[in-house]
Amino acid sequence: MKIQGNSYRDGLAIEISFSEGIIDSISETQNLLEQDLILGPGFTDIQVNGYGGIDYNEIQSDPMNLAEISRLLYKEGVTTHFPTIITNDPEQISQLILQIVSLRKSDEFSRMSIEGLHIEGPFISPIDGPRGAHPKEFVRAPDWSLVQKWQNESKGLIKMITLSPEWENTVPFIERCIDHGILVSIGHTNATHQQILDAVNAGASLSTHLGNGAHPILARHPNYIWSQLSQDELGASIIADGFHLPAEVIQVFQKVKKENLMLVSDSVSLSGMPAGDYTLHIGGEVTLTPEGKLHLKSNPSILAGSASNIRSGVSFLIKNKLAALTEAWEMASVRPEKLVNPGHRLFKEGSIADLILCRKDENGELEVLKTIKHGREVFSA
Ligand SMILES: [Zn+2]
């Protein structure tokens, strides 16, 4: 199979041929292609709580209800995503994991798209502000026996844990995670500078949605944002939807984290839904505006999660001149892939054929025309 487009890297007209899910060759083509047709690696979103009205954090009457999420995300160019299970009762977390295992067993599209699970919590800060919307009653100290149980139930699918290193026994816990191939990210934290340094030394390698899941008012210094910015070993994920972080904060994070800054959507179930008022099982009465801001119905200044997806994040960065197309695209593809799946999908010969063809309008908004996953066309506009 073959696909042609202008490379997201340098705009050159290229043809990619692939077979059995692997890229055989990438070569320049003399064919005259429409200039706004861009070909690049598929997007990887390592933080998806839900999408299209469906929630990975809710027990479903039938796990197959969740199958629609992968299909909807293929339409947005997301070829790989990590369902993200947040703080909950440990037994409930087990049930949520088991329904994803069951989904992957019966649905090929979900099996291809879901390459890992992200457990965000329950080992986070109990403090109001850093804890965000995670339910306080289930927040607890890191517990390796629980992670082992969940990892057995998931059949090894847990690839990532977000925790706060403010708990006493965090260092040996992080070391165990790393030994077992689980990436540790710092998030929803009220940790001291020393606790963050200790976590980095133990192997933590990312900050989850840096700048969010934090106190609304913070001491000028020291504080946990400076501490995380100061550590070169820590990459950072951000939510670029125009509501979670002001542009100047994204600009500073880029200067500091450079090629270790990446996008996540952190989408909740209302992502991809029409504007309107909704009731959420966590968060209560909320409003989704036509601009895509999701806030408490009673208070428009309090966000109730992210209603974005990673394609809209890439478009946001381009439209607001916060990143050029190549960089914005890599923040949503190659960079998270390198972190969670080293050497897997690097847009070169011999790597997995996860590709998307997009049209870019004059403002920088990307529209996905075709999505190829493991060499198979899974979406065509
Ligand atoms: Zn979070």
PDB file of N, CA and C and ligand atoms in Angstrom, residues 47 120 134 188 208-209 266, ligand 1:
ATOM      1  N   GLN A  47      -3.228  10.429  27.672  1.00  0.00           N
ATOM      2  CA  GLN A  47      -4.146  10.775  28.760  1.00  0.00           C
ATOM      3  C   GLN A  47      -5.554  11.013  28.222  1.00  0.00           C
ATOM      4  N   GLU A 120      -3.864   7.473  36.906  1.00  0.00           N
ATOM      5  CA  GLU A 120      -3.595   8.811  37.458  1.00  0.00           C
ATOM      6  C   GLU A 120      -4.203   8.868  38.842  1.00  0.00           C
ATOM      7  N   HIS A 134     -10.041  15.025  41.728  1.00  0.00           N
ATOM      8  CA  HIS A 134      -9.971  13.632  42.193  1.00  0.00           C
ATOM      9  C   HIS A 134     -10.637  13.516  43.575  1.00  0.00           C
ATOM     10  N   HIS A 188      -0.520  16.327  40.175  1.00  0.00           N
ATOM     11  CA  HIS A 188      -1.427  16.551  41.309  1.00  0.00           C
ATOM     12  C   HIS A 188      -0.616  16.532  42.602  1.00  0.00           C
ATOM     13  N   THR A 208       2.943  15.458  34.752  1.00  0.00           N
ATOM     14  CA  THR A 208       1.612  15.349  34.126  1.00  0.00           C
ATOM     15  C   THR A 208       0.917  16.706  34.131  1.00  0.00           C
ATOM     16  N   HIS A 209       0.373  17.086  32.992  1.00  0.00           N
ATOM     17  CA  HIS A 209      -0.283  18.394  32.768  1.00  0.00           C
ATOM     18  C   HIS A 209       0.297  19.489  33.664  1.00  0.00           C
ATOM     19  N   ASP A 266      -6.086  15.046  27.938  1.00  0.00           N
ATOM     20  CA  ASP A 266      -6.760  14.886  29.232  1.00  0.00           C
ATOM     21  C   ASP A 266      -8.269  14.995  29.039  1.00  0.00           C
TER      22      ASP A 266
HETATM   23 ZN    ZN B   1      -5.076  15.289  36.244  1.00  0.00          ZN
END
